[in-house]
Every structure is written in C-alpha cells, then in structure tokens.
Amino acid sequence: MANLKDIKRNIKSVQNTQKTTRAMKLVSTAKLRKAEEAARKSRVYAQKIDEVLSEIAYKINQYGSVANESKFFEKKDKIEKVDIIFVTADKGLCGGFNVSTIKSVRKLIDEFKSKKIKVRLRAVGKKGIEFFNFQGIDMLETYIGISSSPNYEKAQEIIQDAIKDFNAGTTDKVIVVHNGYKNMISQEIKINHLVPIEPPVSEQTETNSLMEFEPEDNNAQILDELLKKYLEYSMYYSLIDSLAAEHSARMQAMDNATNNAKERVKQLNLAYNKARQQSITTELIEIISGVESMK
C-alpha cells in the first residue's frame, strides 16, 4: 500500500514546481514582447542592408574592377578554412532551443571536414560553450553574457575579430549560425554566409535593380563604410533575433511544464484518494474481524 504521507509530499513538491514554471512563463512572456519588438524593427533594417549589399555584389560581379580591391567580394575557387560564429543561450529551460543550434553547427562541421576544410569556432552563449567543452572540441573565442543582453558594441567586438582574420587571409569564409524568432510558438535555424558576399542567384536582379553603381574611386570609401555597417549589424541582429527566439522557446517550454505538472497533480490526487480509501477499508475489515472473533 502506498504511503499517504509520501504521496502528499509529492503533491506538494509538484505544486511548488508548477508555481515556479508558471512564474517563469509569465516572465518570459513579458520579456518576449520587448525582444520581439526589437527583433521586428531590426529585421527590416537588416533585410534592406542585405538587399543593398547583394545588389552591389551583383554590380561588382559585372564590372570586376572593384572586386579585385575588396576581399569581401572575392570568390575563391578553393576554401581551406572557415570560421563559424554560433549563438546559443546563457540559460537553459528553453526546450530544444540550444540543441537545435548545436546540431546545426555539428552538421556544418561534419560537412566541411568531409571536404577537408578546417573549421574554427567562435561561440556566443554559455550552453553552446559547455557542450563543445564537454565534447573536447576546441573553440577559438568564447563569449558569455552577451546573448542574454545583446548590445551593438559587443557585436562589433565579435565580428571584428573574425573579419580581421578574413582580411588577413587566415580564413576563407565566415558563417553566423543562430536559432531565430519565427513566431510566438516556433523558431527557425538561420545560417548566414556573411563573407565573402555573393551576388544573388535570381535572374530578376538586373531588371529590378534601382541602383546605378559605377566602379569609381569615391565609391570604394562608401563601400567600405557600408560593408562595415553590414557586418556589424548582421552580427547584432543575430543576437537580438536569437534572444527573442530564446524567450519564445522558454515561454512554450514553461507552459508545457506547467500543464504537465497540473496533470501530475491530478494523478497523485487520484493515487492519494485510492490509497486513503484502501486504508479505511483495511481498518474496517480489521474492526469487523475483531468483533467477529469475540463472538
């Protein structure tokens, strides 16, 4: 027979857990509203600057002269070394949010290694760092505390180190991987091949182009400034987008945990009532048996 005190203790424990998960859900919901608004506004700017750079890449690919002056548009026949910057959360309790990012990074590593391409990792977020440390995989740079509170200065620091190596020829490609915000209940992995910048594949680019670009000397300085902003903001947007997705995933995970705790309390209450009824029935049988034996 189940111990009534143990069942009651379990019920109390699950109810306390339910209160915690419900509170965490409310906190994540409140944070998500702010993060979602920031991600929405940043997404518009990020998309526009990405479109502009893609169109410039298309124009440069036609003229060819400026492409020789900028490594960012240089197409390499053979890639030997790749930098992967990936973003995970500093905290857990957000379902498969971090696992999805880690799986995508592992998949990229395996793909590049199968092609004999060396991969270097730059990790943002405690959870991703802990995983690769546990796996014994070396990381070039690690950043903790940034994914929880993104700011433009930190994004600059992360991307500048990677771009410095790219310009020096130490690496041939820079990729940013993060789990981005899709909507309130879902997230999606985003893999951004940051540099070198490649022209769009669409055949409509030339006919839809609104930009008149000539490879003149004064364009080189403008292009450098635009490239700097593009790279920095792309990294910054990845951090903001990842934070919104993290809150979304945690809100959903805590909602599921709260519902599971509620269901568990029901099951434990049923078990408690059955055990109590069984205890009462046993006592009645013992009393009746005692009375009968005295006759």
PDB file of C-alpha atoms in Angstrom:
ATOM      1  CA  MET A   1       0.000   0.000   0.000  1.00  0.00           C
ATOM      2  CA  ALA A   2       1.302   3.450  -0.915  1.00  0.00           C
ATOM      3  CA  ASN A   3       2.353   5.675   1.978  1.00  0.00           C
ATOM      4  CA  LEU A   4      -0.135   8.553   2.313  1.00  0.00           C
ATOM      5  CA  LYS A   5       2.494  10.934   3.693  1.00  0.00           C
ATOM      6  CA  ASP A   6       4.829  10.251   0.760  1.00  0.00           C
ATOM      7  CA  ILE A   7       2.055  10.885  -1.781  1.00  0.00           C
ATOM      8  CA  LYS A   8       1.057  14.103  -0.023  1.00  0.00           C
ATOM      9  CA  ARG A   9       4.704  15.208  -0.004  1.00  0.00           C
ATOM     10  CA  ASN A  10       4.956  14.506  -3.745  1.00  0.00           C
ATOM     11  CA  ILE A  11       1.786  16.504  -4.414  1.00  0.00           C
ATOM     12  CA  LYS A  12       3.207  19.480  -2.525  1.00  0.00           C
ATOM     13  CA  SER A  13       6.515  19.222  -4.397  1.00  0.00           C
ATOM     14  CA  VAL A  14       4.840  19.118  -7.831  1.00  0.00           C
ATOM     15  CA  GLN A  15       2.567  22.052  -6.895  1.00  0.00           C
ATOM     16  CA  ASN A  16       5.624  24.122  -5.931  1.00  0.00           C
ATOM     17  CA  THR A  17       7.246  23.228  -9.251  1.00  0.00           C
ATOM     18  CA  GLN A  18       4.052  24.242 -11.043  1.00  0.00           C
ATOM     19  CA  LYS A  19       4.146  27.655  -9.349  1.00  0.00           C
ATOM     20  CA  THR A  20       7.768  28.121 -10.459  1.00  0.00           C
ATOM     21  CA  THR A  21       7.139  27.145 -14.093  1.00  0.00           C
ATOM     22  CA  ARG A  22       4.046  29.357 -14.241  1.00  0.00           C
ATOM     23  CA  ALA A  23       6.051  32.314 -12.918  1.00  0.00           C
ATOM     24  CA  MET A  24       8.856  31.659 -15.431  1.00  0.00           C
ATOM     25  CA  LYS A  25       6.313  31.535 -18.239  1.00  0.00           C
ATOM     26  CA  LEU A  26       4.908  34.936 -17.221  1.00  0.00           C
ATOM     27  CA  VAL A  27       8.408  36.431 -17.018  1.00  0.00           C
ATOM     28  CA  SER A  28       9.361  35.035 -20.447  1.00  0.00           C
ATOM     29  CA  THR A  29       6.095  36.320 -21.930  1.00  0.00           C
ATOM     30  CA  ALA A  30       6.831  39.826 -20.659  1.00  0.00           C
ATOM     31  CA  LYS A  31      10.421  39.734 -21.923  1.00  0.00           C
ATOM     32  CA  LEU A  32       9.324  38.291 -25.256  1.00  0.00           C
ATOM     33  CA  ARG A  33       7.134  41.305 -26.050  1.00  0.00           C
ATOM     34  CA  LYS A  34      10.105  43.643 -25.722  1.00  0.00           C
ATOM     35  CA  ALA A  35      12.530  41.339 -27.539  1.00  0.00           C
ATOM     36  CA  GLU A  36      10.021  40.626 -30.318  1.00  0.00           C
ATOM     37  CA  GLU A  37       9.525  44.329 -30.968  1.00  0.00           C
ATOM     38  CA  ALA A  38      13.293  44.917 -31.103  1.00  0.00           C
ATOM     39  CA  ALA A  39      13.752  41.940 -33.449  1.00  0.00           C
ATOM     40  CA  ARG A  40      10.920  43.102 -35.710  1.00  0.00           C
ATOM     41  CA  LYS A  41      12.374  46.592 -36.097  1.00  0.00           C
ATOM     42  CA  SER A  42      15.909  45.271 -36.575  1.00  0.00           C
ATOM     43  CA  ARG A  43      14.752  42.713 -39.158  1.00  0.00           C
ATOM     44  CA  VAL A  44      13.541  45.435 -41.533  1.00  0.00           C
ATOM     45  CA  TYR A  45      16.886  47.251 -41.440  1.00  0.00           C
ATOM     46  CA  ALA A  46      18.872  44.011 -41.699  1.00  0.00           C
ATOM     47  CA  GLN A  47      16.883  42.864 -44.733  1.00  0.00           C
ATOM     48  CA  LYS A  48      17.294  46.195 -46.520  1.00  0.00           C
ATOM     49  CA  ILE A  49      21.044  46.438 -45.958  1.00  0.00           C
ATOM     50  CA  ASP A  50      21.372  42.802 -47.059  1.00  0.00           C
ATOM     51  CA  GLU A  51      19.467  43.600 -50.268  1.00  0.00           C
ATOM     52  CA  VAL A  52      21.699  46.606 -50.956  1.00  0.00           C
ATOM     53  CA  LEU A  53      24.907  44.592 -50.462  1.00  0.00           C
ATOM     54  CA  SER A  54      23.595  41.745 -52.613  1.00  0.00           C
ATOM     55  CA  GLU A  55      22.811  44.203 -55.382  1.00  0.00           C
ATOM     56  CA  ILE A  56      26.239  45.812 -55.082  1.00  0.00           C
ATOM     57  CA  ALA A  57      27.795  42.351 -55.253  1.00  0.00           C
ATOM     58  CA  TYR A  58      25.846  41.747 -58.445  1.00  0.00           C
ATOM     59  CA  LYS A  59      27.062  45.023 -59.972  1.00  0.00           C
ATOM     60  CA  ILE A  60      30.656  44.422 -58.903  1.00  0.00           C
ATOM     61  CA  ASN A  61      30.481  40.957 -60.407  1.00  0.00           C
ATOM     62  CA  GLN A  62      29.659  42.680 -63.725  1.00  0.00           C
ATOM     63  CA  TYR A  63      32.408  45.315 -63.612  1.00  0.00           C
ATOM     64  CA  GLY A  64      35.049  43.243 -61.864  1.00  0.00           C
ATOM     65  CA  SER A  65      37.456  46.105 -61.065  1.00  0.00           C
ATOM     66  CA  VAL A  66      36.370  46.947 -57.518  1.00  0.00           C
ATOM     67  CA  ALA A  67      36.083  43.244 -56.733  1.00  0.00           C
ATOM     68  CA  ASN A  68      39.853  42.989 -57.022  1.00  0.00           C
ATOM     69  CA  GLU A  69      40.288  45.663 -54.318  1.00  0.00           C
ATOM     70  CA  SER A  70      37.941  44.110 -51.758  1.00  0.00           C
ATOM     71  CA  LYS A  71      38.325  40.658 -50.266  1.00  0.00           C
ATOM     72  CA  PHE A  72      34.675  40.754 -49.205  1.00  0.00           C
ATOM     73  CA  PHE A  73      33.540  40.169 -52.791  1.00  0.00           C
ATOM     74  CA  GLU A  74      36.377  37.889 -53.832  1.00  0.00           C
ATOM     75  CA  LYS A  75      35.222  34.460 -54.988  1.00  0.00           C
ATOM     76  CA  LYS A  76      37.730  31.769 -54.051  1.00  0.00           C
ATOM     77  CA  ASP A  77      37.989  28.595 -56.049  1.00  0.00           C
ATOM     78  CA  LYS A  78      39.236  26.630 -53.060  1.00  0.00           C
ATOM     79  CA  ILE A  79      38.159  27.126 -49.445  1.00  0.00           C
ATOM     80  CA  GLU A  80      40.599  25.793 -46.867  1.00  0.00           C
ATOM     81  CA  LYS A  81      39.488  27.325 -43.573  1.00  0.00           C
ATOM     82  CA  VAL A  82      36.091  28.515 -42.280  1.00  0.00           C
ATOM     83  CA  ASP A  83      35.098  30.494 -39.201  1.00  0.00           C
ATOM     84  CA  ILE A  84      31.709  29.598 -37.686  1.00  0.00           C
ATOM     85  CA  ILE A  85      30.208  32.039 -35.187  1.00  0.00           C
ATOM     86  CA  PHE A  86      27.248  30.453 -33.403  1.00  0.00           C
ATOM     87  CA  VAL A  87      24.835  31.884 -30.835  1.00  0.00           C
ATOM     88  CA  THR A  88      23.195  29.922 -28.014  1.00  0.00           C
ATOM     89  CA  ALA A  89      21.567  30.974 -24.739  1.00  0.00           C
ATOM     90  CA  ASP A  90      23.351  31.535 -21.435  1.00  0.00           C
ATOM     91  CA  LYS A  91      20.473  29.814 -19.621  1.00  0.00           C
ATOM     92  CA  GLY A  92      18.560  26.574 -20.048  1.00  0.00           C
ATOM     93  CA  LEU A  93      14.917  25.589 -19.503  1.00  0.00           C
ATOM     94  CA  CYS A  94      14.008  26.586 -23.064  1.00  0.00           C
ATOM     95  CA  GLY A  95      13.190  23.229 -24.642  1.00  0.00           C
ATOM     96  CA  GLY A  96      15.232  22.251 -27.685  1.00  0.00           C
ATOM     97  CA  PHE A  97      16.308  25.819 -28.451  1.00  0.00           C
ATOM     98  CA  ASN A  98      20.027  25.316 -27.779  1.00  0.00           C
ATOM     99  CA  VAL A  99      20.068  21.731 -29.038  1.00  0.00           C
ATOM    100  CA  SER A 100      18.810  22.822 -32.478  1.00  0.00           C
ATOM    101  CA  THR A 101      21.641  25.347 -32.857  1.00  0.00           C
ATOM    102  CA  ILE A 102      24.272  22.870 -31.668  1.00  0.00           C
ATOM    103  CA  LYS A 103      23.005  20.199 -34.088  1.00  0.00           C
ATOM    104  CA  SER A 104      23.205  22.661 -36.999  1.00  0.00           C
ATOM    105  CA  VAL A 105      26.774  23.615 -36.058  1.00  0.00           C
ATOM    106  CA  ARG A 106      27.783  19.964 -35.752  1.00  0.00           C
ATOM    107  CA  LYS A 107      26.258  19.273 -39.171  1.00  0.00           C
ATOM    108  CA  LEU A 108      28.231  22.138 -40.733  1.00  0.00           C
ATOM    109  CA  ILE A 109      31.437  20.929 -39.082  1.00  0.00           C
ATOM    110  CA  ASP A 110      30.914  17.409 -40.463  1.00  0.00           C
ATOM    111  CA  GLU A 111      30.164  18.765 -43.962  1.00  0.00           C
ATOM    112  CA  PHE A 112      33.300  20.900 -44.052  1.00  0.00           C
ATOM    113  CA  LYS A 113      35.512  18.190 -42.585  1.00  0.00           C
ATOM    114  CA  SER A 114      34.288  15.733 -45.230  1.00  0.00           C
ATOM    115  CA  LYS A 115      35.641  18.235 -47.785  1.00  0.00           C
ATOM    116  CA  LYS A 116      38.970  18.529 -45.929  1.00  0.00           C
ATOM    117  CA  ILE A 117      38.128  22.082 -44.816  1.00  0.00           C
ATOM    118  CA  LYS A 118      39.358  23.221 -41.403  1.00  0.00           C
ATOM    119  CA  VAL A 119      36.723  24.765 -39.099  1.00  0.00           C
ATOM    120  CA  ARG A 120      37.278  27.269 -36.304  1.00  0.00           C
ATOM    121  CA  LEU A 121      34.519  28.017 -33.782  1.00  0.00           C
ATOM    122  CA  ARG A 122      33.629  31.315 -32.139  1.00  0.00           C
ATOM    123  CA  ALA A 123      30.969  30.592 -29.516  1.00  0.00           C
ATOM    124  CA  VAL A 124      28.455  33.035 -28.051  1.00  0.00           C
ATOM    125  CA  GLY A 125      26.404  31.687 -25.134  1.00  0.00           C
ATOM    126  CA  LYS A 126      27.178  29.520 -22.117  1.00  0.00           C
ATOM    127  CA  LYS A 127      25.160  26.464 -23.205  1.00  0.00           C
ATOM    128  CA  GLY A 128      26.946  26.045 -26.515  1.00  0.00           C
ATOM    129  CA  ILE A 129      30.333  26.599 -24.883  1.00  0.00           C
ATOM    130  CA  GLU A 130      29.612  23.965 -22.226  1.00  0.00           C
ATOM    131  CA  PHE A 131      28.561  21.405 -24.841  1.00  0.00           C
ATOM    132  CA  PHE A 132      31.648  21.744 -27.043  1.00  0.00           C
ATOM    133  CA  ASN A 133      33.927  21.836 -23.985  1.00  0.00           C
ATOM    134  CA  PHE A 134      32.358  18.576 -22.837  1.00  0.00           C
ATOM    135  CA  GLN A 135      32.909  17.103 -26.306  1.00  0.00           C
ATOM    136  CA  GLY A 136      36.552  18.160 -26.183  1.00  0.00           C
ATOM    137  CA  ILE A 137      36.207  20.424 -29.231  1.00  0.00           C
ATOM    138  CA  ASP A 138      38.455  23.498 -29.148  1.00  0.00           C
ATOM    139  CA  MET A 139      36.965  26.948 -29.672  1.00  0.00           C
ATOM    140  CA  LEU A 140      38.888  29.977 -30.888  1.00  0.00           C
ATOM    141  CA  GLU A 141      36.851  32.558 -28.948  1.00  0.00           C
ATOM    142  CA  THR A 142      34.090  32.279 -26.335  1.00  0.00           C
ATOM    143  CA  TYR A 143      31.663  34.962 -25.160  1.00  0.00           C
ATOM    144  CA  ILE A 144      29.385  34.587 -22.131  1.00  0.00           C
ATOM    145  CA  GLY A 145      26.714  37.069 -21.039  1.00  0.00           C
ATOM    146  CA  ILE A 146      26.242  38.654 -24.467  1.00  0.00           C
ATOM    147  CA  SER A 147      23.361  36.535 -25.799  1.00  0.00           C
ATOM    148  CA  SER A 148      21.298  37.373 -22.675  1.00  0.00           C
ATOM    149  CA  SER A 149      21.741  41.135 -23.137  1.00  0.00           C
ATOM    150  CA  PRO A 150      22.888  41.983 -26.672  1.00  0.00           C
ATOM    151  CA  ASN A 151      24.446  45.344 -27.425  1.00  0.00           C
ATOM    152  CA  TYR A 152      25.986  46.822 -30.554  1.00  0.00           C
ATOM    153  CA  GLU A 153      29.467  47.292 -29.040  1.00  0.00           C
ATOM    154  CA  LYS A 154      29.781  43.602 -28.152  1.00  0.00           C
ATOM    155  CA  ALA A 155      28.523  42.610 -31.597  1.00  0.00           C
ATOM    156  CA  GLN A 156      31.249  44.802 -33.101  1.00  0.00           C
ATOM    157  CA  GLU A 157      33.873  43.098 -30.961  1.00  0.00           C
ATOM    158  CA  ILE A 158      32.777  39.608 -32.022  1.00  0.00           C
ATOM    159  CA  ILE A 159      32.588  40.288 -35.735  1.00  0.00           C
ATOM    160  CA  GLN A 160      35.703  42.478 -35.967  1.00  0.00           C
ATOM    161  CA  ASP A 161      37.934  39.665 -34.734  1.00  0.00           C
ATOM    162  CA  ALA A 162      36.513  37.313 -37.367  1.00  0.00           C
ATOM    163  CA  ILE A 163      36.723  39.871 -40.186  1.00  0.00           C
ATOM    164  CA  LYS A 164      40.304  40.785 -39.237  1.00  0.00           C
ATOM    165  CA  ASP A 165      41.314  37.153 -39.794  1.00  0.00           C
ATOM    166  CA  PHE A 166      39.334  37.057 -43.041  1.00  0.00           C
ATOM    167  CA  ASN A 167      41.085  40.160 -44.407  1.00  0.00           C
ATOM    168  CA  ALA A 168      44.455  38.759 -43.365  1.00  0.00           C
ATOM    169  CA  GLY A 169      43.738  35.608 -45.351  1.00  0.00           C
ATOM    170  CA  THR A 170      43.708  33.403 -42.249  1.00  0.00           C
ATOM    171  CA  THR A 171      40.182  32.240 -43.091  1.00  0.00           C
ATOM    172  CA  ASP A 172      38.304  31.990 -46.390  1.00  0.00           C
ATOM    173  CA  LYS A 173      34.694  32.259 -45.164  1.00  0.00           C
ATOM    174  CA  VAL A 174      32.732  33.494 -42.137  1.00  0.00           C
ATOM    175  CA  ILE A 175      29.377  31.930 -41.230  1.00  0.00           C
ATOM    176  CA  VAL A 176      26.962  33.002 -38.468  1.00  0.00           C
ATOM    177  CA  VAL A 177      24.532  30.396 -37.079  1.00  0.00           C
ATOM    178  CA  HIS A 178      21.685  31.144 -34.671  1.00  0.00           C
ATOM    179  CA  ASN A 179      18.192  29.960 -33.803  1.00  0.00           C
ATOM    180  CA  GLY A 180      15.950  32.819 -34.898  1.00  0.00           C
ATOM    181  CA  TYR A 181      12.482  34.007 -33.980  1.00  0.00           C
ATOM    182  CA  LYS A 182       9.719  32.926 -36.354  1.00  0.00           C
ATOM    183  CA  ASN A 183       6.571  33.462 -34.289  1.00  0.00           C
ATOM    184  CA  MET A 184       5.279  33.009 -30.748  1.00  0.00           C
ATOM    185  CA  ILE A 185       5.356  29.229 -30.923  1.00  0.00           C
ATOM    186  CA  SER A 186       8.197  28.391 -33.278  1.00  0.00           C
ATOM    187  CA  GLN A 187      11.820  29.180 -34.075  1.00  0.00           C
ATOM    188  CA  GLU A 188      13.987  28.506 -37.119  1.00  0.00           C
ATOM    189  CA  ILE A 189      17.703  27.933 -37.620  1.00  0.00           C
ATOM    190  CA  LYS A 190      19.355  30.685 -39.669  1.00  0.00           C
ATOM    191  CA  ILE A 191      22.720  30.137 -41.346  1.00  0.00           C
ATOM    192  CA  ASN A 192      24.167  33.362 -42.721  1.00  0.00           C
ATOM    193  CA  HIS A 193      27.191  33.074 -45.028  1.00  0.00           C
ATOM    194  CA  LEU A 194      28.435  36.513 -44.067  1.00  0.00           C
ATOM    195  CA  VAL A 195      31.583  36.874 -46.151  1.00  0.00           C
ATOM    196  CA  PRO A 196      32.548  36.671 -48.905  1.00  0.00           C
ATOM    197  CA  ILE A 197      29.412  38.442 -50.110  1.00  0.00           C
ATOM    198  CA  GLU A 198      27.931  36.664 -53.085  1.00  0.00           C
ATOM    199  CA  PRO A 199      25.609  38.134 -55.735  1.00  0.00           C
ATOM    200  CA  PRO A 200      22.008  36.882 -55.711  1.00  0.00           C
ATOM    201  CA  VAL A 201      21.149  33.921 -57.900  1.00  0.00           C
ATOM    202  CA  SER A 202      17.869  35.439 -59.122  1.00  0.00           C
ATOM    203  CA  GLU A 203      17.774  36.418 -62.785  1.00  0.00           C
ATOM    204  CA  GLN A 204      15.430  39.300 -61.920  1.00  0.00           C
ATOM    205  CA  THR A 205      18.176  41.241 -60.119  1.00  0.00           C
ATOM    206  CA  GLU A 206      19.273  43.228 -63.153  1.00  0.00           C
ATOM    207  CA  THR A 207      15.774  44.123 -64.337  1.00  0.00           C
ATOM    208  CA  ASN A 208      14.595  45.014 -60.802  1.00  0.00           C
ATOM    209  CA  SER A 209      17.705  46.992 -59.896  1.00  0.00           C
ATOM    210  CA  LEU A 210      17.105  50.566 -58.824  1.00  0.00           C
ATOM    211  CA  MET A 211      20.775  51.278 -58.132  1.00  0.00           C
ATOM    212  CA  GLU A 212      23.173  52.966 -60.511  1.00  0.00           C
ATOM    213  CA  PHE A 213      26.622  51.795 -59.489  1.00  0.00           C
ATOM    214  CA  GLU A 214      29.848  52.768 -61.216  1.00  0.00           C
ATOM    215  CA  PRO A 215      33.247  51.482 -60.067  1.00  0.00           C
ATOM    216  CA  GLU A 216      34.715  54.950 -59.365  1.00  0.00           C
ATOM    217  CA  ASP A 217      37.336  55.769 -56.728  1.00  0.00           C
ATOM    218  CA  ASN A 218      34.959  57.623 -54.395  1.00  0.00           C
ATOM    219  CA  ASN A 219      32.691  54.566 -54.332  1.00  0.00           C
ATOM    220  CA  ALA A 220      35.407  52.498 -52.639  1.00  0.00           C
ATOM    221  CA  GLN A 221      35.254  54.571 -49.429  1.00  0.00           C
ATOM    222  CA  ILE A 222      31.449  54.497 -49.377  1.00  0.00           C
ATOM    223  CA  LEU A 223      31.530  50.762 -49.976  1.00  0.00           C
ATOM    224  CA  ASP A 224      33.948  50.205 -47.072  1.00  0.00           C
ATOM    225  CA  GLU A 225      31.672  52.081 -44.664  1.00  0.00           C
ATOM    226  CA  LEU A 226      28.612  50.230 -45.903  1.00  0.00           C
ATOM    227  CA  LEU A 227      30.393  46.887 -45.554  1.00  0.00           C
ATOM    228  CA  LYS A 228      31.415  47.738 -42.004  1.00  0.00           C
ATOM    229  CA  LYS A 229      27.840  48.578 -41.037  1.00  0.00           C
ATOM    230  CA  TYR A 230      26.511  45.497 -42.814  1.00  0.00           C
ATOM    231  CA  LEU A 231      28.843  43.100 -40.990  1.00  0.00           C
ATOM    232  CA  GLU A 232      28.369  44.704 -37.571  1.00  0.00           C
ATOM    233  CA  TYR A 233      24.610  44.953 -37.862  1.00  0.00           C
ATOM    234  CA  SER A 234      24.287  41.408 -39.188  1.00  0.00           C
ATOM    235  CA  MET A 235      26.008  40.157 -36.028  1.00  0.00           C
ATOM    236  CA  TYR A 236      23.924  42.450 -33.817  1.00  0.00           C
ATOM    237  CA  TYR A 237      20.695  41.306 -35.451  1.00  0.00           C
ATOM    238  CA  SER A 238      21.673  37.657 -34.944  1.00  0.00           C
ATOM    239  CA  LEU A 239      21.999  38.328 -31.196  1.00  0.00           C
ATOM    240  CA  ILE A 240      18.655  40.163 -30.977  1.00  0.00           C
ATOM    241  CA  ASP A 241      16.836  37.585 -33.097  1.00  0.00           C
ATOM    242  CA  SER A 242      18.288  34.749 -31.013  1.00  0.00           C
ATOM    243  CA  LEU A 243      17.197  36.409 -27.747  1.00  0.00           C
ATOM    244  CA  ALA A 244      13.588  36.784 -28.984  1.00  0.00           C
ATOM    245  CA  ALA A 245      13.591  33.130 -30.072  1.00  0.00           C
ATOM    246  CA  GLU A 246      15.028  32.094 -26.689  1.00  0.00           C
ATOM    247  CA  HIS A 247      12.205  33.823 -24.784  1.00  0.00           C
ATOM    248  CA  SER A 248       9.669  32.306 -27.162  1.00  0.00           C
ATOM    249  CA  ALA A 249      11.093  28.806 -26.647  1.00  0.00           C
ATOM    250  CA  ARG A 250      11.272  29.236 -22.860  1.00  0.00           C
ATOM    251  CA  MET A 251       7.706  30.535 -22.679  1.00  0.00           C
ATOM    252  CA  GLN A 252       6.488  27.496 -24.616  1.00  0.00           C
ATOM    253  CA  ALA A 253       8.617  25.080 -22.564  1.00  0.00           C
ATOM    254  CA  MET A 254       7.380  26.523 -19.267  1.00  0.00           C
ATOM    255  CA  ASP A 255       3.781  26.384 -20.480  1.00  0.00           C
ATOM    256  CA  ASN A 256       4.200  22.687 -21.294  1.00  0.00           C
ATOM    257  CA  ALA A 257       5.895  22.088 -17.940  1.00  0.00           C
ATOM    258  CA  THR A 258       3.040  23.831 -16.105  1.00  0.00           C
ATOM    259  CA  ASN A 259       0.447  21.719 -17.887  1.00  0.00           C
ATOM    260  CA  ASN A 260       2.424  18.541 -17.188  1.00  0.00           C
ATOM    261  CA  ALA A 261       2.679  19.466 -13.508  1.00  0.00           C
ATOM    262  CA  LYS A 262      -1.065  20.079 -13.376  1.00  0.00           C
ATOM    263  CA  GLU A 263      -1.705  16.649 -14.893  1.00  0.00           C
ATOM    264  CA  ARG A 264       0.745  15.047 -12.481  1.00  0.00           C
ATOM    265  CA  VAL A 265      -1.056  16.611  -9.500  1.00  0.00           C
ATOM    266  CA  LYS A 266      -4.318  15.092 -10.737  1.00  0.00           C
ATOM    267  CA  GLN A 267      -2.697  11.649 -10.956  1.00  0.00           C
ATOM    268  CA  LEU A 268      -1.189  11.967  -7.487  1.00  0.00           C
ATOM    269  CA  ASN A 269      -4.510  13.126  -6.010  1.00  0.00           C
ATOM    270  CA  LEU A 270      -6.195  10.096  -7.542  1.00  0.00           C
ATOM    271  CA  ALA A 271      -3.482   7.820  -6.115  1.00  0.00           C
ATOM    272  CA  TYR A 272      -3.854   9.525  -2.711  1.00  0.00           C
ATOM    273  CA  ASN A 273      -7.635   9.026  -2.662  1.00  0.00           C
ATOM    274  CA  LYS A 274      -7.273   5.375  -3.679  1.00  0.00           C
ATOM    275  CA  ALA A 275      -4.652   4.755  -1.003  1.00  0.00           C
ATOM    276  CA  ARG A 276      -6.752   6.527   1.616  1.00  0.00           C
ATOM    277  CA  GLN A 277      -9.849   4.519   0.641  1.00  0.00           C
ATOM    278  CA  GLN A 278      -7.812   1.318   0.763  1.00  0.00           C
ATOM    279  CA  SER A 279      -6.513   2.267   4.203  1.00  0.00           C
ATOM    280  CA  ILE A 280     -10.033   2.924   5.512  1.00  0.00           C
ATOM    281  CA  THR A 281     -11.309  -0.338   4.008  1.00  0.00           C
ATOM    282  CA  THR A 282      -8.457  -2.267   5.673  1.00  0.00           C
ATOM    283  CA  GLU A 283      -9.227  -0.702   9.056  1.00  0.00           C
ATOM    284  CA  LEU A 284     -12.944  -1.565   8.712  1.00  0.00           C
ATOM    285  CA  ILE A 285     -12.103  -5.168   7.844  1.00  0.00           C
ATOM    286  CA  GLU A 286      -9.831  -5.413  10.877  1.00  0.00           C
ATOM    287  CA  ILE A 287     -12.549  -3.996  13.173  1.00  0.00           C
ATOM    288  CA  ILE A 288     -15.202  -6.352  11.789  1.00  0.00           C
ATOM    289  CA  SER A 289     -12.817  -9.319  12.067  1.00  0.00           C
ATOM    290  CA  GLY A 290     -12.100  -8.384  15.700  1.00  0.00           C
ATOM    291  CA  VAL A 291     -15.784  -8.164  16.563  1.00  0.00           C
ATOM    292  CA  GLU A 292     -16.488 -11.493  14.904  1.00  0.00           C
ATOM    293  CA  SER A 293     -13.680 -13.186  16.796  1.00  0.00           C
ATOM    294  CA  MET A 294     -15.152 -12.014  20.126  1.00  0.00           C
ATOM    295  CA  LYS A 295     -18.494 -13.679  19.482  1.00  0.00           C
TER     296      LYS A 295
END
